[in-house]
Every structure is written in structure tokens, then in C-alpha cells.
XYZ file of C-alpha atoms in Angstrom:
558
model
C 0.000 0.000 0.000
C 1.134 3.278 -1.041
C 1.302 6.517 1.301
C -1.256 8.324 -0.374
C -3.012 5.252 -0.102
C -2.620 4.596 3.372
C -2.946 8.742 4.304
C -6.404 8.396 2.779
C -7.407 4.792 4.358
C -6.357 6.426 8.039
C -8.348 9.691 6.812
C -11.331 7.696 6.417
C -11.269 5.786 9.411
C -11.024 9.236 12.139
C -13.762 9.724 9.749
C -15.703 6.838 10.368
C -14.619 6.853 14.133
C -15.643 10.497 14.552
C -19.526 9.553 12.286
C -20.666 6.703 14.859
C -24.044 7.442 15.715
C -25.016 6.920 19.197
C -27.092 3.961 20.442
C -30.491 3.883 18.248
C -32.085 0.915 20.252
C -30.863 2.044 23.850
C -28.014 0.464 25.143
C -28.179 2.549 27.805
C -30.973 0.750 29.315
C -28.332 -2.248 29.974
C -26.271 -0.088 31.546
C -29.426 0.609 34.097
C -30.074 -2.556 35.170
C -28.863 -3.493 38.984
C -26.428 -6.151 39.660
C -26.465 -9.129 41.588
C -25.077 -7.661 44.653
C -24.992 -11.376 46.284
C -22.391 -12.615 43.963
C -18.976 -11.202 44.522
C -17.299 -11.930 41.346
C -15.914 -8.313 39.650
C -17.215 -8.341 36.187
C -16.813 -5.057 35.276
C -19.697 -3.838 33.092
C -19.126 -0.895 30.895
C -21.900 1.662 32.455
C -22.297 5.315 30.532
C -25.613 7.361 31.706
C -27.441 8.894 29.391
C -26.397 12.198 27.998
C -28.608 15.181 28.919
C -31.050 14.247 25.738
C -31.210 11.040 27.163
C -30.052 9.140 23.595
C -28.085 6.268 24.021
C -24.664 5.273 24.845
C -22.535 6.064 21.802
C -21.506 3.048 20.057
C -17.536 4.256 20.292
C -17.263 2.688 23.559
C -17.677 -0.277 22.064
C -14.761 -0.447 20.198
C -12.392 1.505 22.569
C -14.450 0.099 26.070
C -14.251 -3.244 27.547
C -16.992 -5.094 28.585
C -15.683 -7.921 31.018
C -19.201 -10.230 31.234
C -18.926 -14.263 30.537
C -17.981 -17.308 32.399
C -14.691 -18.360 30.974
C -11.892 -19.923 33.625
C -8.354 -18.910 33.548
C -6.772 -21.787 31.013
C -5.712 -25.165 33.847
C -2.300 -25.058 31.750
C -1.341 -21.457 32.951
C -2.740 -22.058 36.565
C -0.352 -25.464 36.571
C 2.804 -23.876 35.827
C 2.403 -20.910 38.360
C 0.969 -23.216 41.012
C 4.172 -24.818 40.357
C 6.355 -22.215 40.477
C 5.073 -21.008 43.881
C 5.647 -24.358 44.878
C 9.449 -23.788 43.845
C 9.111 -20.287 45.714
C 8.729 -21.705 49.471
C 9.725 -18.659 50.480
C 6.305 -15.341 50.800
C 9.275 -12.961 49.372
C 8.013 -11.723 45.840
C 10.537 -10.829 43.084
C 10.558 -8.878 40.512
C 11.162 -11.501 38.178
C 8.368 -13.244 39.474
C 6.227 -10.231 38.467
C 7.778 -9.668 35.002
C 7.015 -13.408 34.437
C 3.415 -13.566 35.003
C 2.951 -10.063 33.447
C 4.498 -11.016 30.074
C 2.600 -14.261 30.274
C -0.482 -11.883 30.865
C 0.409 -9.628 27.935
C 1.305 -12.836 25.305
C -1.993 -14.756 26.211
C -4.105 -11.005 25.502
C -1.872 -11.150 22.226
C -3.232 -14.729 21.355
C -7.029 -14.211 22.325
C -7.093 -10.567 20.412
C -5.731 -12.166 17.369
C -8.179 -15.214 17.909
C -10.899 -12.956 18.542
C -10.162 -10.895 15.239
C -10.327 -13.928 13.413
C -13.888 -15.177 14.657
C -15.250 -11.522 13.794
C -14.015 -12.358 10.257
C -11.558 -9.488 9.979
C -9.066 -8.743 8.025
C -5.413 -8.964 9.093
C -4.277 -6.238 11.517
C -7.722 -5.203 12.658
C -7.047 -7.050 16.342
C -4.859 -4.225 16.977
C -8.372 -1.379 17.430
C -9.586 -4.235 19.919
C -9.931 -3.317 23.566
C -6.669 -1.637 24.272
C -7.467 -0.502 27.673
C -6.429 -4.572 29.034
C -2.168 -4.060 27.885
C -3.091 -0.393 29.781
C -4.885 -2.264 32.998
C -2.219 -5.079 32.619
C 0.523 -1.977 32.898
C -0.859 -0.221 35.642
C -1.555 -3.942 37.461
C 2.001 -4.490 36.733
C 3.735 -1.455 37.919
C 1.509 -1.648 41.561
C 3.632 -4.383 42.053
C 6.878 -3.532 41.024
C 6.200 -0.160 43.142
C 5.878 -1.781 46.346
C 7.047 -5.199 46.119
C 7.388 -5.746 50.192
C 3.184 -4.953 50.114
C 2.565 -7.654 48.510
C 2.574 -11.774 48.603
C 3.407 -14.789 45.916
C -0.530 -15.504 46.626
C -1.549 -12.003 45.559
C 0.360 -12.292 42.474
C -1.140 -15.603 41.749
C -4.973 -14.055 42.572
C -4.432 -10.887 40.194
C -3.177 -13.646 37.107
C -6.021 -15.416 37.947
C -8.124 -12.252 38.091
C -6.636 -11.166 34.901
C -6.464 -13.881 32.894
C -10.662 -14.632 33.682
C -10.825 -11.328 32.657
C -9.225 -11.213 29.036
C -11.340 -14.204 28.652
C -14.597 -12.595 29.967
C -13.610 -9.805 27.194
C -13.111 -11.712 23.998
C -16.599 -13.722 24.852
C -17.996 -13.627 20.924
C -21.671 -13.627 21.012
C -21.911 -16.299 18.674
C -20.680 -18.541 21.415
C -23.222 -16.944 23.719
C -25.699 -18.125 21.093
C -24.513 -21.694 20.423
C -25.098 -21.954 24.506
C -28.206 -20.371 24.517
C -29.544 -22.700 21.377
C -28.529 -25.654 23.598
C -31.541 -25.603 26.436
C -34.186 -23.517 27.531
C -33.550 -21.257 30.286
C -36.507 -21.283 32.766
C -34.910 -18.068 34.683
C -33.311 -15.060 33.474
C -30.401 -13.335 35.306
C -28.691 -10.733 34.908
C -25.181 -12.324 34.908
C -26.452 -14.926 32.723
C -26.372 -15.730 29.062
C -28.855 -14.061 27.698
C -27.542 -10.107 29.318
C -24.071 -11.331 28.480
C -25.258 -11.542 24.850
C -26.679 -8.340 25.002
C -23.910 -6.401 26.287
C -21.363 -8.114 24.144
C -23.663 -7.696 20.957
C -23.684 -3.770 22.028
C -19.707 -4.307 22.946
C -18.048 -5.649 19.081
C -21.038 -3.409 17.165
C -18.476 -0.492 17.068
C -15.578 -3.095 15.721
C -17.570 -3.913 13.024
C -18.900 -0.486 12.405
C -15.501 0.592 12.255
C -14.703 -2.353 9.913
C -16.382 -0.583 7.347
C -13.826 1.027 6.246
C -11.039 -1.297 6.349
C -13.627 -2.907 3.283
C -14.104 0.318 1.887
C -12.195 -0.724 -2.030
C -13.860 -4.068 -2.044
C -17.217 -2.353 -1.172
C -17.063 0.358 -3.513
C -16.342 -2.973 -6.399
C -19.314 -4.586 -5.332
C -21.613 -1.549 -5.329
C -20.884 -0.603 -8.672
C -20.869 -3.787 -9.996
C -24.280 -3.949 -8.562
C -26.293 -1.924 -6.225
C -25.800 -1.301 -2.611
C -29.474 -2.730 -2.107
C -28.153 -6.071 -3.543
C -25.015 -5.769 -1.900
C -26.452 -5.422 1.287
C -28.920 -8.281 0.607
C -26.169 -10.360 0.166
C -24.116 -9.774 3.320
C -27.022 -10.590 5.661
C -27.391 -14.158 3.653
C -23.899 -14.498 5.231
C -21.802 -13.299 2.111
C -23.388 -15.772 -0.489
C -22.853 -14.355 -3.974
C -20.065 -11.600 -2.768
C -16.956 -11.994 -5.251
C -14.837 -11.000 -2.513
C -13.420 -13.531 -0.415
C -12.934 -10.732 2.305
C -16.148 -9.188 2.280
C -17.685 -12.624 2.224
C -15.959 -14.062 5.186
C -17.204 -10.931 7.424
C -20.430 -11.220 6.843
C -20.553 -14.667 7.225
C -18.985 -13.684 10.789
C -20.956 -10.706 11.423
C -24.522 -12.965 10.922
C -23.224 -15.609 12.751
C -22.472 -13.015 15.888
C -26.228 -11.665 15.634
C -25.077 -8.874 13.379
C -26.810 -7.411 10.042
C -26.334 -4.905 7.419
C -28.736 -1.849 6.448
C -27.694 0.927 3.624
C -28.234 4.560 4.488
C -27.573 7.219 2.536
C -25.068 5.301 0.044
C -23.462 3.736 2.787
C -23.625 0.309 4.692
C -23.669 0.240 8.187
C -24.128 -2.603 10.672
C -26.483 -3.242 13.494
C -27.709 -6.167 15.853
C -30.028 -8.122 14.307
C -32.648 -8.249 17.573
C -35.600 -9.517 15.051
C -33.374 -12.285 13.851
C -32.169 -13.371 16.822
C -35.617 -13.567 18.365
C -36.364 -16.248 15.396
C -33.122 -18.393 16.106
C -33.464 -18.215 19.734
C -37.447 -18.981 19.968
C -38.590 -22.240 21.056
C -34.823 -22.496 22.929
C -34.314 -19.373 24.986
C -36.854 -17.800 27.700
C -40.131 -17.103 25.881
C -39.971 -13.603 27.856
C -36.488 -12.775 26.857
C -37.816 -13.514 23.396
C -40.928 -10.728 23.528
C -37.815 -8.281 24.736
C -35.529 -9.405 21.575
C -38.588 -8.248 19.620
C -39.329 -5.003 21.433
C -35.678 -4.221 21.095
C -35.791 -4.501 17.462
C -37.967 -1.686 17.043
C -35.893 1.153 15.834
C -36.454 4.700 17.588
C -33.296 6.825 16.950
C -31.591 7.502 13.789
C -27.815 6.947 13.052
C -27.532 11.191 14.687
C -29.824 10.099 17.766
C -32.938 11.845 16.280
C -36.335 10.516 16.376
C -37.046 8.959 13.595
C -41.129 8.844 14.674
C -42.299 10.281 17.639
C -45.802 7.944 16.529
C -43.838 4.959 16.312
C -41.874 5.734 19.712
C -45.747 5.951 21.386
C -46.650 2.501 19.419
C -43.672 0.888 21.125
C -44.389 2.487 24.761
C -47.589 1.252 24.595
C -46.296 -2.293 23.363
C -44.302 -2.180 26.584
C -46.552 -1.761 28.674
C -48.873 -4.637 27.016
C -45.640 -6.792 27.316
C -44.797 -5.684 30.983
C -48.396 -7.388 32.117
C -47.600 -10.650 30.009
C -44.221 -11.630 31.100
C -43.189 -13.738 33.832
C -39.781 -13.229 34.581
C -39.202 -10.850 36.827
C -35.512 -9.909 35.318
C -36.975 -9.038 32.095
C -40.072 -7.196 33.461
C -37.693 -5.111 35.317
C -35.513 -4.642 32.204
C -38.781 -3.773 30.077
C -39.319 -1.195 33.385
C -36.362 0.482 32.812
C -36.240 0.406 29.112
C -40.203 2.722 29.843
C -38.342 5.131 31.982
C -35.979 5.654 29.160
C -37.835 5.851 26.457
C -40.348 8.154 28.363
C -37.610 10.510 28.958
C -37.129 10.424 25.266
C -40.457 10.917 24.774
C -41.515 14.020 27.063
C -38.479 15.697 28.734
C -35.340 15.369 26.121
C -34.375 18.203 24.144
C -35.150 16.332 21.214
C -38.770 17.838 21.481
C -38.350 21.359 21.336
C -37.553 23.691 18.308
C -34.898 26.246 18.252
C -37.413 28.460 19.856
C -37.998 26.124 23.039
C -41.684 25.366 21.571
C -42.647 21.869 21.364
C -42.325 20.540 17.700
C -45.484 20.031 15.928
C -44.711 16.427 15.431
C -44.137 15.718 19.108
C -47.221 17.530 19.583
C -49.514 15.814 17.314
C -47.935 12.000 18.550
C -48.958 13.160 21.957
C -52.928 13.555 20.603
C -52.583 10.301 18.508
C -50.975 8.405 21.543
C -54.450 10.031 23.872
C -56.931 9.247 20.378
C -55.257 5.973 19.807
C -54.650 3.924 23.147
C -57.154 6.287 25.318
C -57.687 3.069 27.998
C -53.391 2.814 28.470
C -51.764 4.282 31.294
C -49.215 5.221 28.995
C -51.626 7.528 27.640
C -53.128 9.022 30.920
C -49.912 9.824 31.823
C -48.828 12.094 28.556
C -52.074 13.311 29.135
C -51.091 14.426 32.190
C -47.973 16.031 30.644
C -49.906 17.464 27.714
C -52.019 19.463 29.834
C -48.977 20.944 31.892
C -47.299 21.813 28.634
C -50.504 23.373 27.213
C -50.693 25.968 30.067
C -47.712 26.657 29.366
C -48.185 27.501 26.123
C -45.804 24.773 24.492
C -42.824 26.392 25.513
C -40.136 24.489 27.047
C -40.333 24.885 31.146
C -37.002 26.104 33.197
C -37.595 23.043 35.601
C -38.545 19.953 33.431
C -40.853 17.713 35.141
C -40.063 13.875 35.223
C -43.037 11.448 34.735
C -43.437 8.102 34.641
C -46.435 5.961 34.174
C -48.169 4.402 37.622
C -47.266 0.712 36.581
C -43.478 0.917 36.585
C -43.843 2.341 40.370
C -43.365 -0.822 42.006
C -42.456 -4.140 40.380
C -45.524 -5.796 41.003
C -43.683 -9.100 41.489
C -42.371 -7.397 45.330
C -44.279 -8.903 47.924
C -45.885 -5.145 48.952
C -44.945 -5.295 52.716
C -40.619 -5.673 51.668
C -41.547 -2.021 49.844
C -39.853 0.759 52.254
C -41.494 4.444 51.225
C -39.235 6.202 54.420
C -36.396 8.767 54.138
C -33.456 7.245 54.651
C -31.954 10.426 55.956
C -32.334 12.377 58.107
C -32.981 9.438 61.093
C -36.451 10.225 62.626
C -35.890 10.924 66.361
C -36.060 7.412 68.548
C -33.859 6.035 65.866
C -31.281 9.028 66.609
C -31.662 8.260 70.294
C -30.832 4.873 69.897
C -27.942 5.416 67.420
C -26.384 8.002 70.411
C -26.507 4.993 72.929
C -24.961 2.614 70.052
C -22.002 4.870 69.604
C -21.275 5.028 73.085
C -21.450 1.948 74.111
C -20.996 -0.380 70.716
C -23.198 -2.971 72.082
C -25.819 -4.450 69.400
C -28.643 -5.584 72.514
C -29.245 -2.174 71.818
C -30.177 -2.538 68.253
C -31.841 -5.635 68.115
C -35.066 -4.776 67.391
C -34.250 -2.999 64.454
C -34.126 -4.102 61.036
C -32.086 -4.138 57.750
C -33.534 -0.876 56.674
C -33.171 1.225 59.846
C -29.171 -0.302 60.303
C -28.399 0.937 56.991
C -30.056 4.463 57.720
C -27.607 4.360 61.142
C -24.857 3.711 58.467
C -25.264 6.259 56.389
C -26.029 8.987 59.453
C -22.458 7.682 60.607
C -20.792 8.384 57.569
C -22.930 11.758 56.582
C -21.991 12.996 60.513
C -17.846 11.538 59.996
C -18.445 9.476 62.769
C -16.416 6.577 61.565
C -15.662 4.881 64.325
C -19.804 3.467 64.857
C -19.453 3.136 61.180
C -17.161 0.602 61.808
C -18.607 -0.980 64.465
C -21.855 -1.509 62.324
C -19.628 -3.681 60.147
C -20.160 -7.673 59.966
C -17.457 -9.857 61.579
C -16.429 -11.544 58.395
C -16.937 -8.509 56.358
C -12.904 -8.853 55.401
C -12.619 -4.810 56.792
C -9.167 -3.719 57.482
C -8.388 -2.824 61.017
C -10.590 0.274 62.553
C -7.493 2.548 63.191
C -6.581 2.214 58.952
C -10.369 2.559 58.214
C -10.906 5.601 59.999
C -7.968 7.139 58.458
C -9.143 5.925 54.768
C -12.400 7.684 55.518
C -11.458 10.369 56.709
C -8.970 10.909 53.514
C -12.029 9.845 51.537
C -14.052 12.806 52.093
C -17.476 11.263 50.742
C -20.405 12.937 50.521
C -23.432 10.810 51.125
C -25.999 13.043 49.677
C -24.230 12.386 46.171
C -25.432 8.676 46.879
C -28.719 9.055 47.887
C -29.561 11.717 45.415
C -32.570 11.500 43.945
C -33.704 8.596 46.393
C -37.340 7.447 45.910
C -37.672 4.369 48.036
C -36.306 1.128 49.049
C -37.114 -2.482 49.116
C -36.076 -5.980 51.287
C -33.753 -7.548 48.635
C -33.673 -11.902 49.260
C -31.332 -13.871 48.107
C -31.849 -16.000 44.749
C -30.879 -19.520 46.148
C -33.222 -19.205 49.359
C -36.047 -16.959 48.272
C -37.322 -16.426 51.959
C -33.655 -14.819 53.362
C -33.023 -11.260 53.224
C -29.711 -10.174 52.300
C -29.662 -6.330 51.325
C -32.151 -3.264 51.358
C -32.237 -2.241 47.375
C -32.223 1.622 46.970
C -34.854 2.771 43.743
C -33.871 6.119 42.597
C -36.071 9.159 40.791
C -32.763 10.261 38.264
C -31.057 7.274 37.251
C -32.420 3.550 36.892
C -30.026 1.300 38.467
C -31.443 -0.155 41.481
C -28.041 -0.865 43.988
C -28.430 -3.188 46.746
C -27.128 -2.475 50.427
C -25.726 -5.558 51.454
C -26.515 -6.941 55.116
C -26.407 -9.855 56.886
C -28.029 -11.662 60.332
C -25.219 -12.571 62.625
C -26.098 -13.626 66.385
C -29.343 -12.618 65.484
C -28.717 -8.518 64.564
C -28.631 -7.288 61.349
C -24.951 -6.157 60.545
C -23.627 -4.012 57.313
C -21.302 -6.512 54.968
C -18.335 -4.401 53.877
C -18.345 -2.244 51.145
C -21.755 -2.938 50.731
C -22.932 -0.911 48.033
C -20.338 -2.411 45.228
């Protein structure tokens, strides 16, 4: 390849970088759904809020963003040879050569799986190097803790960080086709959220900006086929999985890019990728949860265009009402929540982003008119009573845009109605009502839980929080589980005090709270789970009985 050549291909892919459109089937709602706060393992899922017109994530982040979600163990080769070489090492001391060993291990097996991974995306040769290159960064900064401060650390905490490491480059290159393959093997009677079918959605969100981007490392063979043809045709062909493509290139990525969930759409001359929800809905049905099915489906409807734009304000009313006609037929409770979140999202879209206003701050005559089909069209909806509700705030206003935008959601997403009602919590978690403050007082001078013990989860965790919000560290501390794993109280206090949190940040926006159980023994209580007004993540505060009072697990929002 020439300079010029190569000048222009670089040219055109800052181009193409710099053109992604942002999320147009809200990946952003993933990012909203709560964890698991029971399990402890650290996947680390790649969370963006939305931005202040409440579009969707942009799809950069998934080229230049990791998203660490799967279930693959660290290879048993690797573990053998270091479990053998700290066998060698009788002695705690850790070397540097020890570190150097495992890190370049670290940095040639990330080498291997990128290049693999390249290869099952059906790229072309070279194109591993645009994937994920925050790990060699996390892998340097992992590496140079160590070296900084050998004496801090142990042979066993070297072993735990390759371990740590190594599931997580693995956990990163999870291809959604393999998610797929496992899903097409059995039905799934439950969904979770750190279970295959989330996995697949995050990872389907994650390698959609590779293969964007991919676009134009095929831009010559593209170009060929298009004028050859048409890009209708050409497009055609690529989601049949390349068949009829005379280049061997372009064939073998689309073959890839179908068999990930992927498919191709022109617009405006060009062809750009997206996840094939509707399609994977079809492969997926009779195999995968019926419910996570009906949300494949939902998902497929397109509201945003490739600039984050409505496409149809109409259609985005036709699909709110569809989820809330989908929300009272599902079972799951995972996916009803999901479906939950996905309304608050898309109602945000619908009546408070900047997307419906004119230059002027008046309410576009489209918005306006989807409103009145939305009230004419699905009058007996509670999607519709509550634009309704909107419509007539907006109309004395005279349709201009307010200083203070109102949030509103419809009744149904209030509550899940699959919460028994009596674990729902409507109190303030600060500030404590008196007799709580009088017993917290006696607590933190005497440290002795008889006097808590009538008191549940919910009022422990507002002690918690009055301790922290008050920098009284020390009760804190003391309202900390035995086994939480804490360091000792004199190192605590000091990290909190350096800390300088501010607990209103956290419970900004606060709405109410919940008794959160645990999934293998439905009737045990393990957290209080914290619903929020201005954000849709749902965080649990973990707790736990021991000699019969409810104690705070450390760290317990994680």
C-alpha cells in the first residue's frame, strides 16, 4: 500500500470513528439494570448514563471500552505452571522476576485471544490491533503496583491478580456467537442478569463499534461490489452471510458478522451494521426464555436515527404502549424489570429530552400531534393518561419548554408488582427520625448491638449512612459484619477520613427502598435495594443476620 493510499485509508477511518451514531435501540438501558449484589465476582460492566437528551450510549465505547461479562476460567495449563512455580518459591518474598514473568505471560496470552478474537469476527489482518486496548493499559498499571511496592505484597496475591486477569481477558473476547450456540442448547426457565442471555446483550452492544468501524477497512472491495451492482443487492447479500459476494474478504465478514447476531442496512449510500434483535428472536425462539424472546422483539424496534434523532415520535408511542402490554404478560421478573427500565428511558425520550423542542424552546409540531394520537389511539393505556397528564402541563404553558422539566413516569413501573408489597420501604433514609437518633447516640457510646436488636435491615443501613454523613467513623465501623474482610478500625478511619465522601451524592434522587432476598433461598433477606427518581439502576445495600442482629457486609454498596 502506497502513502497516499494509506494517508487516505487512516483519513477515512477518524472519519468513520468520529460519524458513529449513538445507540439507536438504547443500550443505555443495559447499563441501568442493577447487579447481583450477592455474587462477589468483579465483572466489570461498561456503564455510561445517558447524555442530557437522554439518547443512548454512543456506540464508540464499544470499540475503545471493555466489557468484562462471561464465564470463561483462567486456562488449567497457565494455573499449573504458576501453582508450580510457587511451589518452587517456598519462600512469601516476591521478586521482581516473578512479576515480570506472570505479566508477560499476561500480555502474550491477551496477544493470542485478540488475534483469535479478530479472526472469529471475520476481519481482516491487523484489525485485532483497534480491539480493547485498555487490558495491555490495565495489565501496565496492574504491573507497575507491584513492582512499586514489592514488600506490600505476597506470591498468593500475584497468583490471585493472574487469575483475576487472565478470567478477565477471557470474559472480554466472549464472541456472542458462542453466547448463542449456549443459549440454542436448552431452555432457560430463569433469566439473570449475569447470565447468558444479558451477556449476549452487552457483548452484541460491545463488538457493534468493531464492526462499524470495519467498514472502512472494506471500503475498495465495497465500492467494487456496489458498482458492480447496487448497494441494495449488496447489502442483501451480506445478511445471507456473504453468499454471492466476489470477494473472499467481504464474504468471510459477513458470514462472521450474521453468525455473531449482526446485520447490514444501507443509508444514505453507505452500509452500516447493526444487531439483528428480530433475527435473533427467530433463532433463539422455542430455545431461549419465551420472555427474553418478547424483549428481543421489542428491542428490534428502531427509535433513533444513526444522529440520535427521532425517527417517529408515533412509532416511539406505538412501542411504549407495546411495553406496557408486554410488561403485564411476562413472567420473569428480570426481564419485566428490564422492560421497566427500558419505559423510563424511552419516556424521557419521549416528554423531557431536548429532542422535542424547536430552536425556539416550543414543542415541535410532530411531538405535539404524537402526543394527541398516543391520547386518540390507546385512550384506555396508562401510557396515555400519563402524557395526558404532561400534555395538559405543557398546554398551560403555552408549548414552551419549562425552566424546571418535570419527570413522569407511568403508575405501573412504580413498584415491580412481582415485590411482595410489605418488603416495599417508602421512608427517608436520611435524616434518622428521632427514637432512631436516640438509639444510634446509645450505640455509639457503648458499641453494644442488645441495643439494636429490634431494628431491622432498613433502619441499620439508615444508622450507616447517618455515621458516615456525621464523619463518625468509628460506629461506622462498628456496624460492620465480623467476616466482612474490613481492614483494622485505626486504617479505616484514616481511609475515611482521607475519603471525604459525601453521602448526599449517593442518595440523590432517592425514591424508596425495598427488602432484597437472596436467589438460592427466596425467603432470606440479604440487602435493602435503593430505587432512585434520576437514574435507573437499582443498587443493593448488602446486610447480613449474625447472632441474630442485622450487621452491614463491607463495602456494601459495590
Amino acid at each position: 500500500m502506497d502513502d497516499q493510499l494509506l494517508e487516505k485509508r487512516l483519513e477515512n477511518l477518524k472519519k468513520a470513528y468520529d460519524e458513529m451514531p449513538e445507540d439507536e435501540n438504547r443500550s443505555a438501558i443495559l447499563a441501568a439494570i442493577k447487579k447481583d449484589q450477592k455474587k462477589q465476582k468483579q465483572n466489570k460492566w461498561f456503564h455510561l448514563p445517558y447524555a442530557a437528551s437522554f439518547i443512548g450510549v454512543g456506540m464508540i465505547a464499544g470499540v475503545l471500552m471493555m466489557q468484562y461479562i462471561g464465564d470463561h476460567a483462567p486456562s488449567e495449563e497457565k494455573i499449573e505452571q504458576h501453582q508450580a512455580a510457587l511451589g518452587e518459591n517456598s519462600s512469601d518474598e516476591l521478586k521482581k522476576s516473578d512479576v515480570k514473568a506472570v505479566f508477560d505471560d499476561l500480555e502474550k496470552y491477551y496477544q493470542d485471544r485478540e488475534l483469535q478474537t479478530k479472526e472469529k469476527l471475520g476481519f481482516l489482518s491487523g484489525f485485532e490491533n483497534y480491539l480493547y486496548r485498555n487490558i495491555p493499559m490495565e495489565l501496565n498499571d496492574a504491573e507497575a503496583a507491584f513492582l512499586s511496592n514489592l514488600e506490600a505484597y505476597k506470591q498468593t496475591d500475584l497468583e490471585d491478580t493472574r487469575k483475576r486477569l487472565t478470567s478477565d481477558i477471557d470474559q472480554a473476547f466472549t464472541m456472542p456467537s458462542e453466547i448463542i450456540d449456549k443459549l440454542m442448547q436448552g431452555k432457560n426457565d430463569e433469566v439473570t442478569l449475569d447470565g447468558p442471555e444479558f451477556t449476549l446483550l452487552n457483548q452484541l452492544e460491545s463488538f457493534l463499534g468493531a464492526y462499524y468501524l470495519s467498514m472502512t477497512y472494506y471500503e475498495d472491495d465495497m465500492n467494487k461490489a456496489i458498482e458492480n451492482e447496487n448497494a441494495v443487492e449488496v447489502v442483501k447479500k451480506m445478511n445471507a452471510g456473504g453468499a454471492g459476494l466476489s470477494s473472499t474478504a467481504l464474504k468471510e465478514m459477513s458470514s462472521k458478522a450474521v453468525d455473531n447476531g449482526y446485520a447490514f442496512r444501507e443509508e444514505e449510500g453507505r452500509v452500516v451494521p447493526y444487531v439483528n434483535f428480530s433475527g435473533l428472536a427467530e433463532r433463539l425462539r422455542g430455545a431461549a426464555n419465551e420472555d427474553f424472546i418478547k424483549y428481543l422483539e421489542l428491542r428490534n424496534t428502531r427509535v433513533q436515527d444513526g444522529n440520535g434523532e427521532v425517527i417517529s415520535f408515533e412509532n416511539l408511542a406505538d412501542l411504549l404502549v407495546k411495553l406496557e402490554t408486554s410488561i403485564a404478560t411476562v413472567k420473569d421478573a428480570t426481564i419485566e424489570e428490564t422492560m421497566k427500565n427500558d419505559v423510563k428511558s424511552l419516556f424521557a425520550l419521549f416528554l423531557v429530552s431536548e429532542h422535542i423542542y424547536d430552536k425556539n424552546d416550543e414543542l415541535k409540531d410532530e411531538v405535539k400531534k404524537a402526543y394527541l394520537y398516543l391520547m386518540e389511539t390507546y385512550p384506555e393505556t396508562q401510557t396515555a393518561a400519563t402524557v395526558q397528564n404532561m400534555y395538559k402541563k405543557m398546554e398551560s404553558n403555552k408549548f414552551l419548554k419549562p425552566d424546571d422539566v418535570e419527570r413522569l413516569d407511568p403508575s405501573y413501573i412504580e413498584f415491580p408488582t412481582h415485590l411482595k408489597r410489605e418488603d416495599i420501604i417508602g421512608r427517608k433514609v436520611l435524616p434518622l427520625p428521632d427514637s432512631l437518633l436516640s438509639s444510634y447516640k446509645e450505640f455509639a457510646a457503648k458499641k453494644n448491638f442488645n441495643i439494636l436488636k429490634n431494628y431491622g435491615p432498613f433502619e441499620i443501613m439508615q444508622m450507616y449512612f447517618h455515621a458516615d454523613q456525621t464523619g463518625d467513623y468509628e460506629t461506622k465501623y462498628a456496624l460492620y459484619s465480623k467476616n466482612g474482610g474490613q481492614p483494622p478500625k485505626d486504617q479505616y478511619i484514616e481511609e475515611m477520613k482521607a475519603a471525604e465522601m459525601d453521602i448526599s451524592v449517593i442518595l440523590k434522587g432517592y425514591k424508596y427502598a425495598t427488602l432484597y432476598y437472596s436467589s438460592e433461598d427466596p425467603e432470606k433477606v440479604i440487602g435493602v435495594q435503593l430505587h432512585f427518581n434520576d437514574r435507573s439502576d437499582a443498587p443493593v445495600f448488602q446486610m447480613v443476620q449474625e447472632d441474630g442482629f442485622w450487621k452491614v457486609q463491607f463495602l456494601p454498596l459495590q
